[in-house]
């Protein structure tokens, strides 16, 4: 994601502060700045934009109920087809 200006991340919130939270997925962790901070262990989809070296949340969607294991399996199958 180093060359991207906008990204979408789906994962579990594993850390939070007053102005940021960290989302973890199968590829690693991403620190995201936001005024709206989701709770720890929430599954979220975050639409982000880059500002300098930071990622800023534009939209945060609650994805509670999403099975991340199934999502990872689907992504793996999709990548094999490409």
Short mmCIF file of N, CA, C and O in Angstrom, two decimals:
data_model
loop_
_atom_site.label_atom_id
_atom_site.label_comp_id
_atom_site.label_asym_id
_atom_site.label_seq_id
_atom_site.Cartn_x
_atom_site.Cartn_y
_atom_site.Cartn_z
N UNK A 1 0.81 -1.22 0.00
CA UNK A 1 0.00 0.00 0.00
C UNK A 1 0.85 1.27 0.00
O UNK A 1 0.31 2.35 0.05
N UNK A 2 2.15 1.11 -0.13
CA UNK A 2 3.01 2.27 -0.02
C UNK A 2 2.82 3.28 -1.15
O UNK A 2 3.09 4.45 -0.96
N UNK A 3 2.32 2.86 -2.32
CA UNK A 3 2.11 3.79 -3.43
C UNK A 3 0.66 4.24 -3.57
O UNK A 3 0.35 5.04 -4.44
N UNK A 4 -0.21 3.72 -2.75
CA UNK A 4 -1.64 4.03 -2.86
C UNK A 4 -1.97 5.34 -2.15
O UNK A 4 -1.36 5.69 -1.15
N UNK A 5 -2.97 6.04 -2.66
CA UNK A 5 -3.47 7.26 -2.02
C UNK A 5 -4.75 6.99 -1.24
O UNK A 5 -5.07 7.70 -0.29
N UNK A 6 -5.52 5.97 -1.68
CA UNK A 6 -6.76 5.58 -0.99
C UNK A 6 -6.79 4.07 -0.90
O UNK A 6 -6.39 3.38 -1.84
N UNK A 7 -7.27 3.56 0.24
CA UNK A 7 -7.37 2.11 0.44
C UNK A 7 -8.65 1.79 1.21
O UNK A 7 -9.26 2.66 1.83
N UNK A 8 -9.02 0.51 1.17
CA UNK A 8 -10.10 -0.02 1.99
C UNK A 8 -9.53 -1.20 2.77
O UNK A 8 -8.91 -2.09 2.18
N UNK A 9 -9.73 -1.19 4.08
CA UNK A 9 -9.18 -2.23 4.95
C UNK A 9 -10.34 -2.88 5.72
O UNK A 9 -11.21 -2.17 6.23
N UNK A 10 -10.33 -4.21 5.78
CA UNK A 10 -11.30 -4.93 6.60
C UNK A 10 -10.49 -5.73 7.62
O UNK A 10 -9.58 -6.47 7.26
N UNK A 11 -10.83 -5.55 8.90
CA UNK A 11 -10.11 -6.28 9.93
C UNK A 11 -10.66 -6.02 11.31
O UNK A 11 -11.69 -5.37 11.48
N UNK A 12 -9.94 -6.53 12.29
CA UNK A 12 -10.34 -6.40 13.69
C UNK A 12 -9.57 -5.26 14.34
O UNK A 12 -8.36 -5.12 14.13
N UNK A 13 -10.27 -4.45 15.13
CA UNK A 13 -9.63 -3.37 15.88
C UNK A 13 -8.88 -4.01 17.05
O UNK A 13 -9.48 -4.67 17.88
N UNK A 14 -7.56 -3.82 17.08
CA UNK A 14 -6.73 -4.46 18.10
C UNK A 14 -6.12 -3.47 19.08
O UNK A 14 -5.54 -3.87 20.09
N UNK A 15 -6.24 -2.18 18.75
CA UNK A 15 -5.68 -1.15 19.63
C UNK A 15 -6.42 0.15 19.34
O UNK A 15 -6.87 0.38 18.22
N UNK A 16 -6.55 1.00 20.37
CA UNK A 16 -7.16 2.30 20.13
C UNK A 16 -6.57 3.35 21.07
O UNK A 16 -6.10 3.04 22.16
N UNK A 17 -6.55 4.57 20.58
CA UNK A 17 -6.11 5.71 21.36
C UNK A 17 -7.13 6.82 21.22
O UNK A 17 -8.22 6.61 20.70
N UNK A 18 -6.77 8.03 21.63
CA UNK A 18 -7.71 9.14 21.53
C UNK A 18 -7.91 9.59 20.09
O UNK A 18 -8.99 10.07 19.74
N UNK A 19 -6.89 9.47 19.26
CA UNK A 19 -6.98 9.98 17.89
C UNK A 19 -6.67 8.93 16.83
O UNK A 19 -6.56 9.25 15.65
N UNK A 20 -6.51 7.67 17.24
CA UNK A 20 -6.20 6.63 16.27
C UNK A 20 -6.70 5.27 16.75
O UNK A 20 -7.06 5.10 17.91
N UNK A 21 -6.72 4.33 15.81
CA UNK A 21 -6.95 2.93 16.15
C UNK A 21 -6.12 2.08 15.19
O UNK A 21 -5.65 2.57 14.16
N UNK A 22 -5.92 0.82 15.56
CA UNK A 22 -5.13 -0.10 14.75
C UNK A 22 -6.03 -1.25 14.32
O UNK A 22 -6.70 -1.87 15.15
N UNK A 23 -6.03 -1.52 13.01
CA UNK A 23 -6.80 -2.62 12.44
C UNK A 23 -5.82 -3.71 12.01
O UNK A 23 -4.79 -3.41 11.39
N UNK A 24 -6.15 -4.95 12.34
CA UNK A 24 -5.31 -6.08 11.96
C UNK A 24 -6.09 -7.00 11.04
O UNK A 24 -7.26 -7.31 11.29
N UNK A 25 -5.44 -7.42 9.96
CA UNK A 25 -6.01 -8.44 9.07
C UNK A 25 -4.94 -9.49 8.81
O UNK A 25 -3.90 -9.48 9.47
N UNK A 26 -5.17 -10.36 7.85
CA UNK A 26 -4.22 -11.45 7.61
C UNK A 26 -2.88 -10.96 7.08
O UNK A 26 -1.89 -11.68 7.15
N UNK A 27 -2.82 -9.72 6.58
CA UNK A 27 -1.57 -9.20 6.03
C UNK A 27 -0.77 -8.36 7.03
O UNK A 27 0.37 -8.00 6.76
N UNK A 28 -1.37 -8.03 8.16
CA UNK A 28 -0.65 -7.25 9.16
C UNK A 28 -1.54 -6.24 9.86
O UNK A 28 -2.76 -6.40 9.91
N UNK A 29 -0.91 -5.18 10.38
CA UNK A 29 -1.62 -4.15 11.14
C UNK A 29 -1.46 -2.80 10.45
O UNK A 29 -0.44 -2.54 9.81
N UNK A 30 -2.48 -1.94 10.61
CA UNK A 30 -2.45 -0.60 10.05
C UNK A 30 -2.98 0.39 11.08
O UNK A 30 -4.07 0.20 11.62
N UNK A 31 -2.20 1.44 11.33
CA UNK A 31 -2.60 2.51 12.24
C UNK A 31 -3.38 3.54 11.43
O UNK A 31 -2.91 4.00 10.38
N UNK A 32 -4.57 3.91 11.93
CA UNK A 32 -5.47 4.82 11.22
C UNK A 32 -5.87 5.96 12.15
O UNK A 32 -6.32 5.71 13.27
N UNK A 33 -5.73 7.18 11.67
CA UNK A 33 -6.16 8.34 12.45
C UNK A 33 -7.64 8.59 12.24
O UNK A 33 -8.15 8.45 11.12
N UNK A 34 -8.34 8.96 13.32
CA UNK A 34 -9.77 9.20 13.23
C UNK A 34 -10.26 9.89 14.49
O UNK A 34 -9.69 9.71 15.56
N UNK A 35 -11.34 10.66 14.34
CA UNK A 35 -12.01 11.22 15.52
C UNK A 35 -13.05 10.24 16.05
O UNK A 35 -13.44 10.31 17.21
N UNK A 36 -13.52 9.33 15.20
CA UNK A 36 -14.49 8.30 15.57
C UNK A 36 -13.70 7.00 15.78
O UNK A 36 -13.19 6.42 14.83
N UNK A 37 -13.59 6.57 17.03
CA UNK A 37 -12.75 5.41 17.36
C UNK A 37 -13.63 4.20 17.69
O UNK A 37 -14.37 4.23 18.67
N UNK A 38 -13.57 3.13 16.87
CA UNK A 38 -14.35 1.93 17.18
C UNK A 38 -13.78 1.19 18.39
O UNK A 38 -12.63 1.39 18.78
N UNK A 39 -14.60 0.35 18.98
CA UNK A 39 -14.19 -0.43 20.16
C UNK A 39 -13.23 -1.55 19.77
O UNK A 39 -13.26 -2.06 18.66
N UNK A 40 -12.39 -1.93 20.73
CA UNK A 40 -11.48 -3.07 20.56
C UNK A 40 -12.30 -4.32 20.23
O UNK A 40 -13.39 -4.52 20.77
N UNK A 41 -11.77 -5.16 19.37
CA UNK A 41 -12.35 -6.43 18.91
C UNK A 41 -13.50 -6.26 17.92
O UNK A 41 -14.08 -7.26 17.48
N UNK A 42 -13.86 -5.04 17.54
CA UNK A 42 -14.88 -4.83 16.51
C UNK A 42 -14.29 -5.18 15.15
O UNK A 42 -13.13 -4.91 14.87
N UNK A 43 -15.10 -5.77 14.29
CA UNK A 43 -14.72 -6.01 12.91
C UNK A 43 -15.24 -4.80 12.11
O UNK A 43 -16.42 -4.47 12.19
N UNK A 44 -14.34 -4.14 11.39
CA UNK A 44 -14.71 -2.92 10.67
C UNK A 44 -14.14 -2.95 9.25
O UNK A 44 -13.15 -3.62 8.97
N UNK A 45 -14.81 -2.18 8.38
CA UNK A 45 -14.26 -1.86 7.06
C UNK A 45 -14.00 -0.37 7.09
O UNK A 45 -14.89 0.41 7.45
N UNK A 46 -12.78 0.03 6.72
CA UNK A 46 -12.39 1.44 6.81
C UNK A 46 -11.91 1.91 5.44
O UNK A 46 -11.00 1.32 4.86
N UNK A 47 -12.53 2.96 4.95
CA UNK A 47 -12.10 3.63 3.73
C UNK A 47 -11.16 4.74 4.18
O UNK A 47 -11.55 5.61 4.96
N UNK A 48 -9.91 4.71 3.70
CA UNK A 48 -8.87 5.62 4.17
C UNK A 48 -8.26 6.40 3.02
O UNK A 48 -8.22 5.94 1.89
N UNK A 49 -7.73 7.57 3.38
CA UNK A 49 -6.91 8.34 2.44
C UNK A 49 -5.57 8.61 3.10
O UNK A 49 -5.47 8.68 4.33
N UNK A 50 -4.55 8.76 2.28
CA UNK A 50 -3.21 9.03 2.78
C UNK A 50 -2.99 10.54 2.90
O UNK A 50 -3.36 11.30 2.00
N UNK A 51 -2.42 10.95 4.01
CA UNK A 51 -1.94 12.32 4.19
C UNK A 51 -0.53 12.21 4.74
O UNK A 51 -0.34 11.89 5.91
N UNK A 52 0.45 12.45 3.87
CA UNK A 52 1.84 12.26 4.27
C UNK A 52 2.11 10.79 4.52
O UNK A 52 1.85 9.95 3.66
N UNK A 53 2.57 10.47 5.72
CA UNK A 53 2.83 9.07 6.09
C UNK A 53 1.71 8.45 6.91
O UNK A 53 1.85 7.35 7.43
N UNK A 54 0.60 9.17 7.07
CA UNK A 54 -0.51 8.71 7.90
C UNK A 54 -1.71 8.31 7.05
O UNK A 54 -1.92 8.84 5.96
N UNK A 55 -2.50 7.39 7.58
CA UNK A 55 -3.78 7.02 6.96
C UNK A 55 -4.90 7.65 7.78
O UNK A 55 -4.91 7.53 9.00
N UNK A 56 -5.84 8.31 7.10
CA UNK A 56 -6.95 9.00 7.74
C UNK A 56 -8.24 8.27 7.37
O UNK A 56 -8.51 8.04 6.18
N UNK A 57 -9.06 7.93 8.37
CA UNK A 57 -10.33 7.27 8.11
C UNK A 57 -11.31 8.27 7.51
O UNK A 57 -11.51 9.36 8.04
N UNK A 58 -11.92 7.89 6.38
CA UNK A 58 -12.98 8.69 5.79
C UNK A 58 -14.35 8.11 6.14
O UNK A 58 -15.27 8.85 6.44
N UNK A 59 -14.46 6.79 6.08
CA UNK A 59 -15.71 6.09 6.42
C UNK A 59 -15.33 4.85 7.21
O UNK A 59 -14.41 4.11 6.84
N UNK A 60 -16.04 4.61 8.31
CA UNK A 60 -15.85 3.41 9.12
C UNK A 60 -17.17 2.66 9.16
O UNK A 60 -18.19 3.22 9.58
N UNK A 61 -17.18 1.42 8.70
CA UNK A 61 -18.40 0.60 8.69
C UNK A 61 -18.24 -0.56 9.66
O UNK A 61 -17.23 -1.26 9.64
N UNK A 62 -19.25 -0.77 10.48
CA UNK A 62 -19.29 -1.91 11.39
C UNK A 62 -19.58 -3.17 10.56
O UNK A 62 -20.57 -3.23 9.84
N UNK A 63 -18.70 -4.14 10.63
CA UNK A 63 -18.86 -5.39 9.88
C UNK A 63 -19.07 -6.56 10.84
O UNK A 63 -18.72 -7.70 10.52
N UNK A 64 -19.63 -6.28 12.01
CA UNK A 64 -19.86 -7.31 13.01
C UNK A 64 -20.65 -8.45 12.40
O UNK A 64 -21.60 -8.23 11.65
N UNK A 65 -20.24 -9.66 12.66
CA UNK A 65 -20.89 -10.83 12.10
C UNK A 65 -20.14 -11.40 10.90
O UNK A 65 -20.38 -12.53 10.50
N UNK A 66 -19.23 -10.61 10.33
CA UNK A 66 -18.43 -11.09 9.21
C UNK A 66 -17.40 -12.09 9.72
O UNK A 66 -16.70 -11.83 10.69
N UNK A 67 -17.32 -13.23 9.08
CA UNK A 67 -16.34 -14.24 9.45
C UNK A 67 -15.05 -13.95 8.68
O UNK A 67 -14.97 -14.16 7.47
N UNK A 68 -14.03 -13.46 9.39
CA UNK A 68 -12.77 -13.09 8.74
C UNK A 68 -12.06 -14.29 8.12
O UNK A 68 -11.36 -14.15 7.13
N UNK A 69 -12.25 -15.48 8.69
CA UNK A 69 -11.62 -16.67 8.12
C UNK A 69 -12.19 -16.97 6.73
O UNK A 69 -11.45 -17.29 5.80
N UNK A 70 -13.51 -16.85 6.59
CA UNK A 70 -14.13 -17.08 5.28
C UNK A 70 -13.69 -15.99 4.30
O UNK A 70 -13.39 -16.28 3.15
N UNK A 71 -13.63 -14.75 4.76
CA UNK A 71 -13.16 -13.66 3.90
C UNK A 71 -11.75 -13.93 3.40
O UNK A 71 -11.46 -13.77 2.21
N UNK A 72 -10.87 -14.40 4.28
CA UNK A 72 -9.49 -14.71 3.88
C UNK A 72 -9.45 -15.84 2.85
O UNK A 72 -8.67 -15.80 1.90
N UNK A 73 -10.29 -16.87 3.03
CA UNK A 73 -10.34 -17.98 2.08
C UNK A 73 -10.80 -17.50 0.71
O UNK A 73 -10.25 -17.89 -0.32
N UNK A 74 -11.82 -16.64 0.68
CA UNK A 74 -12.32 -16.10 -0.58
C UNK A 74 -11.25 -15.27 -1.27
O UNK A 74 -11.04 -15.37 -2.48
N UNK A 75 -10.54 -14.44 -0.50
CA UNK A 75 -9.46 -13.62 -1.08
C UNK A 75 -8.36 -14.50 -1.67
O UNK A 75 -7.83 -14.20 -2.74
N UNK A 76 -8.01 -15.58 -0.98
CA UNK A 76 -6.98 -16.49 -1.49
C UNK A 76 -7.42 -17.12 -2.80
O UNK A 76 -6.65 -17.20 -3.76
N UNK A 77 -8.68 -17.58 -2.87
CA UNK A 77 -9.20 -18.17 -4.10
C UNK A 77 -9.22 -17.15 -5.23
O UNK A 77 -8.86 -17.44 -6.36
N UNK A 78 -9.64 -15.94 -4.92
CA UNK A 78 -9.69 -14.87 -5.91
C UNK A 78 -8.29 -14.58 -6.46
O UNK A 78 -8.11 -14.42 -7.66
N UNK A 79 -7.31 -14.53 -5.58
CA UNK A 79 -5.94 -14.25 -6.01
C UNK A 79 -5.37 -15.38 -6.88
O UNK A 79 -4.54 -15.12 -7.75
N UNK A 80 -5.80 -16.61 -6.65
CA UNK A 80 -5.34 -17.73 -7.48
C UNK A 80 -5.87 -17.63 -8.90
O UNK A 80 -5.23 -18.04 -9.84
N UNK A 81 -7.08 -17.07 -9.05
CA UNK A 81 -7.71 -16.95 -10.35
C UNK A 81 -7.08 -15.83 -11.17
O UNK A 81 -7.00 -15.92 -12.39
N UNK A 82 -6.61 -14.79 -10.51
CA UNK A 82 -6.04 -13.64 -11.24
C UNK A 82 -4.84 -13.96 -12.01
O UNK A 82 -4.03 -14.53 -12.19
#
